[in-house]
Coordinates of C-alpha atoms in Angstrom, one line a residue:
N16 CA 63.8 18.0 10.0
P17 CA 64.5 15.4 7.3
Q18 CA 68.1 16.5 6.9
D19 CA 68.9 15.9 10.6
R20 CA 66.9 12.6 10.4
M21 CA 69.1 11.5 7.5
H22 CA 72.3 12.4 9.3
E23 CA 71.4 10.6 12.5
C24 CA 70.1 7.5 10.8
L25 CA 73.2 7.2 8.6
R26 CA 75.4 7.5 11.6
A27 CA 73.5 4.7 13.3
E28 CA 73.8 2.5 10.3
E29 CA 77.6 3.1 10.2
R30 CA 77.6 1.6 13.7
C31 CA 75.8 -1.5 12.3
W32 CA 72.6 -0.7 14.2
T33 CA 69.5 -2.4 12.7
P34 CA 66.6 0.1 12.4
A35 CA 63.2 -1.0 13.6
T36 CA 60.1 -0.3 11.5
L37 CA 57.3 0.8 13.7
V38 CA 53.7 0.6 12.5
Y39 CA 50.9 1.5 14.8
P40 CA 48.5 -1.5 15.2
G41 CA 45.4 0.4 13.9
V42 CA 47.0 1.5 10.6
V43 CA 44.9 0.5 7.6
M44 CA 47.3 -1.0 5.0
A45 CA 46.2 -2.4 1.6
K46 CA 48.0 -5.2 -0.1
H47 CA 51.2 -4.7 -1.9
V48 CA 52.4 -1.8 0.3
E49 CA 56.2 -1.6 0.8
I50 CA 57.7 0.0 3.9
G51 CA 61.4 0.6 4.3
P52 CA 63.4 -0.1 7.4
G53 CA 63.4 2.5 10.2
T54 CA 60.1 4.0 9.2
V55 CA 57.6 5.0 11.8
I56 CA 53.8 5.1 10.9
G57 CA 51.5 6.7 13.4
A58 CA 47.9 6.0 14.5
G59 CA 45.1 6.5 12.0
C60 CA 47.2 6.3 8.9
I61 CA 45.8 4.8 5.7
L62 CA 48.1 3.3 3.1
A63 CA 46.5 2.5 -0.3
P64 CA 47.6 -0.3 -2.7
Y65 CA 51.1 -0.2 -4.2
A66 CA 52.3 2.7 -1.9
R67 CA 56.1 2.5 -1.4
I68 CA 57.4 4.2 1.7
G69 CA 61.2 4.7 1.9
R70 CA 63.7 4.1 4.7
H71 CA 63.6 6.2 7.9
C72 CA 60.4 8.1 7.1
A73 CA 58.1 9.5 9.7
M74 CA 54.4 9.6 9.1
N75 CA 52.5 11.3 11.9
L76 CA 48.8 10.8 12.9
N77 CA 45.9 10.4 10.4
V78 CA 48.0 10.6 7.2
V79 CA 46.5 9.2 3.9
I80 CA 48.9 7.9 1.3
G81 CA 47.1 7.2 -2.0
H82 CA 47.7 4.4 -4.5
N83 CA 51.0 4.1 -6.3
T84 CA 52.6 6.9 -4.3
I85 CA 56.4 6.8 -3.7
L86 CA 57.7 8.4 -0.5
G87 CA 61.5 8.9 -0.6
D88 CA 63.9 8.1 2.2
F89 CA 64.1 10.4 5.3
S90 CA 60.8 12.2 4.5
V91 CA 58.6 13.6 7.2
I92 CA 54.8 13.7 6.8
S93 CA 52.9 15.8 9.4
P94 CA 49.5 15.0 10.9
G95 CA 46.4 15.1 8.7
V96 CA 48.3 15.1 5.4
C97 CA 46.5 13.7 2.3
I98 CA 48.6 12.5 -0.7
T99 CA 45.9 11.6 -3.2
G100 CA 47.8 9.1 -5.2
N101 CA 50.4 8.3 -7.9
A102 CA 52.6 11.1 -6.4
V103 CA 56.4 11.0 -6.0
L104 CA 58.0 12.6 -3.0
E105 CA 61.7 12.4 -3.4
E106 CA 64.1 12.0 -0.4
R107 CA 64.1 14.5 2.5
V108 CA 60.7 16.0 1.7
F109 CA 58.7 17.7 4.5
V110 CA 54.9 18.1 4.3
G111 CA 53.2 20.3 6.9
T112 CA 50.1 19.6 8.9
N113 CA 46.8 19.1 6.9
A114 CA 48.5 19.8 3.6
T115 CA 47.2 18.0 0.4
V116 CA 49.3 16.8 -2.5
Y117 CA 47.1 16.4 -5.6
L118 CA 47.1 13.3 -7.8
G119 CA 50.3 12.6 -9.7
R120 CA 52.4 15.5 -8.4
R121 CA 56.2 15.3 -7.7
L122 CA 58.0 17.0 -4.8
G123 CA 61.7 17.3 -5.5
A124 CA 64.4 16.3 -3.0
G125 CA 64.7 18.5 0.0
S126 CA 61.5 20.4 -0.8
S127 CA 59.0 21.6 1.8
L128 CA 55.2 22.1 1.6
S129 CA 53.7 24.3 4.2
A130 CA 50.8 23.4 6.6
N131 CA 47.2 23.7 5.2
S132 CA 48.5 24.0 1.6
F133 CA 47.1 22.4 -1.5
L134 CA 49.7 21.4 -4.1
L135 CA 48.4 21.4 -7.6
T136 CA 51.7 21.5 -9.5
D137 CA 55.1 19.8 -9.2
L138 CA 57.4 21.3 -6.5
P139 CA 61.0 21.6 -7.7
Q140 CA 64.0 20.3 -5.7
G141 CA 64.9 22.4 -2.7
Q142 CA 61.9 24.7 -3.0
S143 CA 59.2 25.6 -0.5
A144 CA 55.6 26.3 -1.3
I145 CA 52.6 27.7 0.7
G146 CA 49.0 28.4 0.1
V147 CA 45.8 27.3 -1.7
P148 CA 46.8 26.7 -4.4
A149 CA 50.4 26.3 -3.2
K150 CA 53.0 28.6 -4.8
V151 CA 56.7 28.5 -4.5
F152 CA 57.9 31.3 -2.2
A153 CA 61.5 30.4 -1.1
R154 CA 64.3 28.0 -1.4
A155 CA 64.2 25.3 1.4
T156 CA 67.2 25.1 3.7
G157 CA 65.7 22.2 5.7
A158 CA 62.3 21.1 6.8
G159 CA 60.2 24.1 7.5
I160 CA 63.2 26.5 7.4
C161 CA 63.2 28.7 4.4
K162 CA 65.2 31.6 3.0
A163 CA 63.3 34.2 1.0

């Protein structure tokens, strides 16, 4: 849950703890990629040129982050996600397993994209979407927890 992740990481920083950035050795990372402190990047991930990954993000196994994508602080990306490029995921975004975010799309702060979904439009702040193509169905109350 990105909200819980943010809360715990900020508490740790208040105690002057220095976050470690963990990148699995087999990650394919192009030139000019920026990774914020406290971020964890799992095995099999591919980071294209000029991707910017925020602080305290979690990228699970086999994630693809396309060129010029911005991933906001405290975001959680599940296994097999493909973000095709030039996308903006604001802070505390959750993207479910095997979901795809199409080129140039924006996911607002605190939004949630369900597993196996294909996002063709922007997703407003605090909204959840599901399906192929993904459609807004609820207001997000945290990663993967929605109120209809």
